[in-house]
Amino acid sequence: MLFSNKDLKKLIIPLLLEQTLAITVGMADTIMVSSVGEAAISGVSLVDMFNNLIISVLAALATGGAVVTSQFIGAGHKDDACRSAKQLIFTATVITIFISVFVIVFNKPILRLFFGKIEEDVMTNAIIYMIICALSFPFLAVYNSCAALFRSMGNSQITFKVSLLMNAINVCGNALCVYGLGMGVEGVAIPTLVSRTVAGIVLFILLKNPKNMIYLTKEKFKIETDVIKRILYIGIPSGIENGIFQLGRVLVVSIIAGFGTVQIAANGVANSLDGLGCIVGQAMNLAMISVIGRCAGAGDEKQIRYYTKKLLGITYLFTAIVNTTILLLLNNILSIYSLSPETARLAYILVMIHNGFAMLLWPASFVLPNMLRACNDVKFTMVIAIFSMFVFRIGFSYIIGVNMGMGAIGVWLAMLMDWVFRVLCFIGRYLRGKWKLNVCV
């Protein structure tokens, strides 16, 4: 077998800790900025939805590089794996610089486009937060790319340690700027910029170590279109899929933005708690790419099926444990936030909807597709995700949330419809075995 239980533990446990760290730090950001006022938390939550769109595209590029690199490793082509590492970092950085400049120049039109007419104090906070965050995108691209490469090697301990450093800088910076210096949203945004910059530089330096299975060689860099095309073959469909998914979430939030500040704030708080419930799934998403990608590179269908079932089983078990715990402690958790009673009540309902059904639907809806992507079956996942997003998550958000007057609750019920459709399609694809046609041999 390509991975022993010990190998899987070494890969998965740091990923779980890393995702836990990221989510809890995100919650800490929300808690801290909530002390500034609901206009601030609303502005941050709106921009974070847009930021997630950009971040998801960067993550898709990193996924493309991770799949290609894992397949090279599985096939025993170390030199090609090292070549792909350089091309991934170059491609992701160049693309992200253009994105950052665009966001900085057109920040207000972008916010108007996605969220329509929002209250002026919310808009002011959103613009400040968006500009500062946009400056961090290139460094985040380097961080994501290098982290994906370390995971391809099965070395997630490095990414966890750097993530620990990044998030420590972020939390301490937030506390200093918000509580110590009395800053508003900029007190949350500036530490984000600093922490991402440090993390990207540190991982880049660590990847130069020739003792790594994959490392950045000292040879003069040159653009290799064949490697970039292979990365983009995975990265572009995944980027389109992730981008459309996050765009759909932004459009959904734009619907919620029309319901007023209370619903925006409740949605923002609920999103941070929802992320906590998906920690295991997010970690297993990364593990699935590395493990199945290497099996696909070796052309071993039996091991692909074995590890897919094993990783999904682990995901379901621990997703149930985490979400059950959250739901049992939900009132205590919400009491930490500085929320009005009306906002707290709505946030409670939204978390109950998401985390309750996530135990049944989330792993097959979001983790299983990464098995297909690792086998180069990226077009199918893209088409299904885009169709489901527009028909169910967006279309039925208007029908249930706006036309039927259910507000944010209706929007989240539409999300469940999206999940069910995705589960049916991805499980069907796996059982039919059409992904085998794309496996590297």
XYZ file of C-alpha atoms in Angstrom:
441
model
C 0.000 0.000 0.000
C 1.211 3.504 -0.816
C 0.125 4.890 2.581
C 0.284 3.098 5.929
C -1.986 4.149 8.798
C 1.025 5.928 10.268
C 1.536 7.842 7.009
C -2.117 8.907 6.983
C -1.933 10.084 10.588
C 1.199 12.121 9.830
C -0.645 13.749 6.925
C -4.135 14.182 8.378
C -3.553 15.214 12.021
C -1.508 18.357 11.178
C -4.115 19.211 8.513
C -6.873 18.958 11.119
C -4.914 21.155 13.520
C -4.195 23.625 10.735
C -7.856 23.876 9.721
C -8.932 24.163 13.348
C -6.466 26.980 13.801
C -7.670 28.808 10.692
C -11.335 28.545 11.643
C -10.888 29.505 15.290
C -8.741 32.486 14.300
C -11.490 33.512 11.878
C -13.948 33.309 14.763
C -11.605 35.394 16.900
C -11.498 38.023 14.133
C -15.289 38.124 14.058
C -15.529 38.364 17.851
C -12.984 41.189 17.997
C -14.488 43.234 15.186
C -17.969 42.721 16.677
C -16.834 44.937 19.560
C -16.520 47.826 17.080
C -20.201 47.585 16.087
C -22.568 45.743 13.757
C -21.704 48.034 10.826
C -18.088 46.899 11.127
C -18.933 43.207 11.414
C -21.338 43.541 8.473
C -18.682 45.225 6.307
C -16.092 42.586 7.175
C -18.483 39.686 6.583
C -19.493 41.031 3.159
C -15.898 41.508 2.023
C -14.912 38.127 3.419
C -17.448 36.546 1.096
C -15.771 38.285 -1.853
C -12.309 37.469 -0.508
C -13.301 33.818 -0.315
C -14.050 33.959 -4.036
C -10.487 35.116 -4.754
C -8.973 32.733 -2.231
C -10.889 29.809 -3.735
C -9.416 30.564 -7.164
C -5.921 30.622 -5.655
C -6.665 27.372 -3.844
C -7.785 25.816 -7.133
C -4.477 26.735 -8.771
C -2.674 25.209 -5.797
C -4.873 22.128 -6.163
C -3.893 21.831 -9.814
C -0.245 21.970 -8.838
C -0.757 19.511 -5.978
C -2.500 16.988 -8.252
C 0.207 17.206 -10.910
C 3.003 16.996 -8.344
C 1.365 14.087 -6.504
C 0.938 12.217 -9.772
C 4.601 12.789 -10.657
C 5.602 11.466 -7.227
C 3.347 8.444 -7.599
C 4.873 7.727 -11.002
C 8.403 8.095 -9.586
C 9.293 11.224 -11.623
C 10.998 13.407 -9.010
C 12.631 15.820 -11.482
C 9.279 16.539 -13.114
C 7.765 17.106 -9.663
C 10.423 19.728 -8.875
C 9.843 21.419 -12.225
C 6.118 21.589 -11.580
C 6.758 23.264 -8.200
C 8.469 26.262 -9.782
C 5.851 26.619 -12.490
C 3.019 26.507 -9.955
C 4.449 29.288 -7.788
C 5.208 31.461 -10.825
C 1.764 31.012 -12.373
C -0.168 31.603 -9.142
C 1.851 34.723 -8.257
C 1.507 36.394 -11.660
C -2.240 35.772 -11.835
C -2.737 37.053 -8.291
C -0.851 40.302 -8.841
C -3.262 41.197 -11.635
C -6.232 40.295 -9.420
C -4.928 42.437 -6.536
C -4.435 45.510 -8.705
C -7.928 45.114 -10.171
C -9.550 44.816 -6.735
C -7.678 47.822 -5.320
C -8.563 50.055 -8.279
C -12.217 49.028 -8.585
C -13.083 48.287 -4.935
C -16.289 50.354 -4.681
C -17.778 49.277 -8.055
C -17.072 45.649 -7.114
C -18.907 46.032 -3.815
C -21.827 47.782 -5.536
C -21.939 45.076 -8.200
C -22.070 42.207 -5.729
C -24.001 43.676 -2.834
C -26.031 46.486 -4.380
C -27.131 49.340 -2.164
C -25.892 48.826 1.374
C -25.845 51.268 4.259
C -23.113 53.909 4.001
C -21.316 53.023 7.240
C -21.195 49.378 6.161
C -19.787 50.422 2.756
C -17.061 52.571 4.350
C -15.881 49.699 6.528
C -16.055 47.269 3.620
C -13.847 49.432 1.361
C -11.117 49.831 3.996
C -11.079 46.103 4.703
C -11.117 45.130 1.010
C -8.158 47.302 -0.040
C -5.874 46.091 2.755
C -6.821 42.447 2.190
C -6.168 42.764 -1.558
C -2.548 43.682 -0.854
C -2.083 40.278 0.794
C -3.316 38.168 -2.153
C 0.086 37.630 -3.876
C 1.662 36.479 -0.605
C -1.307 34.224 0.024
C -0.812 32.719 -3.444
C 2.807 31.874 -2.605
C 1.732 30.431 0.743
C -1.045 28.284 -0.791
C 1.213 26.999 -3.566
C 4.079 26.082 -1.261
C 1.713 24.527 1.284
C 0.112 22.387 -1.443
C 3.546 21.165 -2.507
C 4.517 20.190 1.041
C 1.236 18.290 1.386
C 1.964 16.488 -1.873
C 5.095 15.187 -0.187
C 2.999 14.048 2.775
C 4.676 16.693 4.952
C 1.753 18.604 6.434
C 3.647 19.230 9.683
C 5.567 22.066 8.030
C 2.378 23.745 6.802
C 0.816 23.429 10.256
C 3.810 25.049 11.978
C 3.861 27.947 9.508
C 0.077 28.262 9.820
C 0.551 28.440 13.594
C 3.006 31.296 13.125
C 0.716 33.068 10.645
C -2.333 32.864 12.851
C -0.438 33.839 15.997
C 0.664 37.023 14.226
C -2.908 37.592 13.085
C -4.577 37.131 16.476
C -1.983 39.080 18.437
C -2.079 41.833 15.844
C -5.868 41.977 16.000
C -5.848 42.206 19.783
C -3.229 44.971 19.719
C -4.869 46.993 16.948
C -8.532 46.599 17.958
C -8.343 46.555 21.753
C -4.990 48.268 22.355
C -5.005 50.972 19.683
C -8.767 51.296 19.306
C -8.703 50.748 15.535
C -11.746 49.626 13.541
C -11.794 47.208 10.610
C -8.252 48.212 9.653
C -7.203 46.716 12.988
C -8.325 43.327 11.680
C -7.114 43.800 8.087
C -3.523 44.954 8.726
C -2.551 41.892 10.821
C -4.012 39.717 8.045
C -1.695 41.374 5.528
C 1.364 41.047 7.782
C 0.675 37.416 8.723
C 0.132 36.271 5.126
C 3.287 38.041 3.996
C 5.401 36.362 6.658
C 3.859 32.929 6.012
C 4.388 33.107 2.242
C 8.038 34.121 2.585
C 8.805 31.464 5.220
C 7.286 28.578 3.232
C 9.031 29.723 0.052
C 12.404 29.661 1.828
C 11.696 26.242 3.354
C 10.811 24.825 -0.063
C 14.341 25.600 -1.282
C 15.803 22.905 0.991
C 17.222 20.112 -1.259
C 16.535 17.582 1.517
C 12.836 17.809 0.642
C 11.304 15.225 -1.672
C 10.332 18.228 -3.844
C 12.333 21.426 -3.731
C 12.981 24.603 -5.717
C 16.164 23.912 -7.632
C 18.863 26.558 -8.118
C 18.671 26.296 -11.895
C 17.750 29.473 -13.742
C 13.984 29.763 -14.004
C 12.312 29.444 -17.367
C 8.653 29.206 -18.269
C 7.697 25.640 -19.232
C 4.377 25.776 -21.006
C 3.876 22.004 -20.994
C 3.982 21.859 -17.195
C 1.857 24.999 -16.817
C -0.746 23.561 -19.196
C -0.940 20.392 -17.137
C -1.359 22.406 -13.940
C -3.995 24.616 -15.545
C -5.822 21.570 -16.951
C -6.684 20.762 -13.349
C -6.531 24.294 -11.976
C -8.757 26.110 -14.491
C -11.845 23.874 -14.191
C -11.336 23.727 -10.424
C -10.828 27.492 -10.366
C -13.973 28.080 -12.396
C -15.880 25.693 -10.159
C -14.576 27.226 -6.934
C -14.954 30.729 -8.302
C -18.544 30.154 -9.375
C -19.288 28.499 -6.042
C -17.928 31.451 -4.089
C -19.522 33.896 -6.538
C -22.789 32.137 -5.869
C -22.218 32.564 -2.150
C -21.510 36.259 -2.720
C -24.709 36.620 -4.727
C -26.587 34.804 -2.003
C -25.127 37.192 0.581
C -26.168 40.084 -1.670
C -29.714 38.763 -1.323
C -29.298 38.643 2.452
C -27.815 42.177 2.388
C -31.201 43.389 1.216
C -32.784 42.028 4.397
C -30.933 44.506 6.655
C -27.989 44.701 9.059
C -29.414 42.166 11.543
C -29.577 39.418 8.937
C -26.158 40.316 7.504
C -24.581 40.158 10.959
C -26.345 36.885 11.857
C -25.226 35.381 8.558
C -21.626 36.463 9.200
C -21.546 34.934 12.677
C -23.243 31.747 11.455
C -20.710 31.415 8.634
C -17.845 31.486 11.112
C -19.477 28.727 13.186
C -20.346 26.723 10.081
C -16.681 26.710 9.175
C -15.948 25.223 12.586
C -18.301 22.364 11.775
C -16.519 21.655 8.490
C -12.987 21.555 9.910
C -12.609 17.810 9.407
C -13.992 17.976 5.874
C -11.670 20.817 4.873
C -8.664 18.894 6.166
C -9.757 15.733 4.357
C -10.206 17.725 1.136
C -6.478 18.424 1.202
C -5.607 14.877 2.238
C -7.774 13.417 -0.545
C -5.863 15.375 -3.198
C -2.459 14.219 -1.948
C -3.377 10.571 -1.325
C -5.571 9.885 -4.352
C -3.319 11.967 -6.613
C -0.383 9.717 -5.793
C -2.490 6.574 -6.315
C -3.626 7.947 -9.681
C -0.026 8.678 -10.659
C 0.795 5.048 -9.904
C -2.233 3.960 -11.998
C -3.567 1.842 -9.119
C -7.378 1.729 -9.259
C -7.673 -0.652 -6.306
C -5.835 1.735 -3.996
C -7.844 4.696 -5.301
C -11.068 2.972 -4.231
C -9.604 1.770 -0.932
C -8.338 5.175 0.198
C -11.444 6.992 -1.068
C -13.661 4.851 1.158
C -11.266 5.096 4.080
C -10.901 8.880 3.951
C -14.646 9.395 3.482
C -15.393 7.131 6.439
C -13.031 9.106 8.664
C -14.624 12.352 7.463
C -18.167 11.234 8.255
C -17.250 9.977 11.717
C -15.447 13.077 12.928
C -17.772 15.535 11.155
C -20.631 14.021 13.169
C -18.678 14.319 16.424
C -17.654 17.954 15.859
C -21.078 19.172 14.730
C -22.939 17.386 17.511
C -20.662 19.103 20.019
C -21.253 22.520 18.427
C -25.019 22.121 18.438
C -25.052 21.047 22.087
C -22.962 24.086 23.097
C -24.431 26.561 20.609
C -26.106 28.923 23.107
C -22.882 29.188 25.088
C -20.854 29.821 21.935
C -23.184 32.569 20.686
C -23.009 34.324 24.055
C -19.345 35.115 23.296
C -20.373 37.442 20.448
C -21.604 40.994 21.049
C -24.977 40.503 19.339
C -28.460 41.857 19.811
C -31.057 39.258 20.923
C -32.672 39.295 17.462
C -29.349 38.704 15.698
C -28.377 35.932 18.130
C -31.721 34.139 17.597
C -31.345 34.153 13.822
C -27.704 33.024 14.010
C -28.835 30.105 16.205
C -31.368 28.937 13.611
C -28.887 29.251 10.710
C -26.204 27.225 12.510
C -28.751 24.550 13.395
C -29.709 24.220 9.726
C -26.143 24.082 8.424
C -24.375 21.973 11.021
C -27.270 19.576 11.538
C -27.456 18.589 7.874
C -23.678 18.849 7.313
C -23.252 15.601 9.223
C -25.200 13.781 6.509
C -24.426 15.692 3.328
C -21.193 17.693 3.504
C -18.540 14.948 3.078
C -20.089 13.416 -0.051
C -20.889 16.869 -1.427
C -17.429 18.409 -1.019
C -14.802 15.784 -0.079
C -15.732 13.090 -2.603
C -15.330 15.464 -5.612
C -11.659 15.893 -4.677
C -11.181 12.184 -5.349
C -12.519 12.818 -8.868
C -10.263 15.851 -9.321
C -7.214 13.882 -8.209
C -8.041 11.423 -11.009
C -8.204 14.315 -13.539
C -12.012 14.065 -13.741
C -12.347 17.834 -13.330
C -14.861 18.797 -16.018
C -17.659 16.718 -14.508
C -17.243 18.234 -11.039
C -17.135 21.718 -12.578
C -20.345 21.290 -14.587
C -22.281 19.772 -11.681
C -21.135 22.401 -9.197
C -21.964 25.327 -11.503
C -25.383 23.932 -12.464
C -26.302 23.187 -8.863
C -25.136 26.592 -7.662
C -27.219 28.601 -10.119
C -30.327 26.416 -10.070
C -30.573 25.533 -6.394
C -28.429 27.811 -4.235
C -29.158 31.038 -6.145
C -32.451 30.293 -7.898
C -34.216 28.862 -4.887
C -32.717 31.526 -2.610
C -34.795 34.053 -4.534
C -37.841 31.795 -4.529
C -37.754 30.789 -0.850
C -35.861 33.697 0.700
C -37.291 36.662 -1.219
C -40.544 35.622 -2.890
C -41.756 33.457 -0.009
C -40.477 35.989 2.545
C -38.367 33.570 4.601
C -35.265 35.758 4.497
C -31.901 34.267 5.441
C -33.541 31.053 6.623
C -34.975 30.479 3.139
C -31.562 31.116 1.619
C -30.005 28.444 3.810
C -32.760 25.956 2.972
C -31.866 26.479 -0.692
C -28.271 25.614 0.243
C -29.466 22.221 1.488
C -31.083 21.549 -1.891
C -27.730 22.290 -3.537
C -26.010 19.799 -1.243
C -28.497 17.010 -1.951
C -28.119 17.392 -5.719
C -24.328 17.376 -5.503
C -24.330 14.252 -3.326
C -26.510 12.334 -5.782
C -24.336 13.325 -8.770
C -20.928 12.669 -7.202
C -21.835 9.357 -5.615
C -23.348 8.276 -8.926
C -20.170 9.269 -10.784
C -17.995 7.321 -8.359
C -20.138 4.177 -8.545
C -20.314 4.251 -12.360
C -16.506 4.445 -12.468
C -16.217 6.864 -15.399
C -13.398 8.653 -13.560
C -11.173 5.639 -14.382
C -10.837 6.862 -17.984
C -8.830 9.862 -16.730
C -6.477 8.044 -14.353
C -2.778 8.326 -15.238
C -1.225 4.993 -16.113
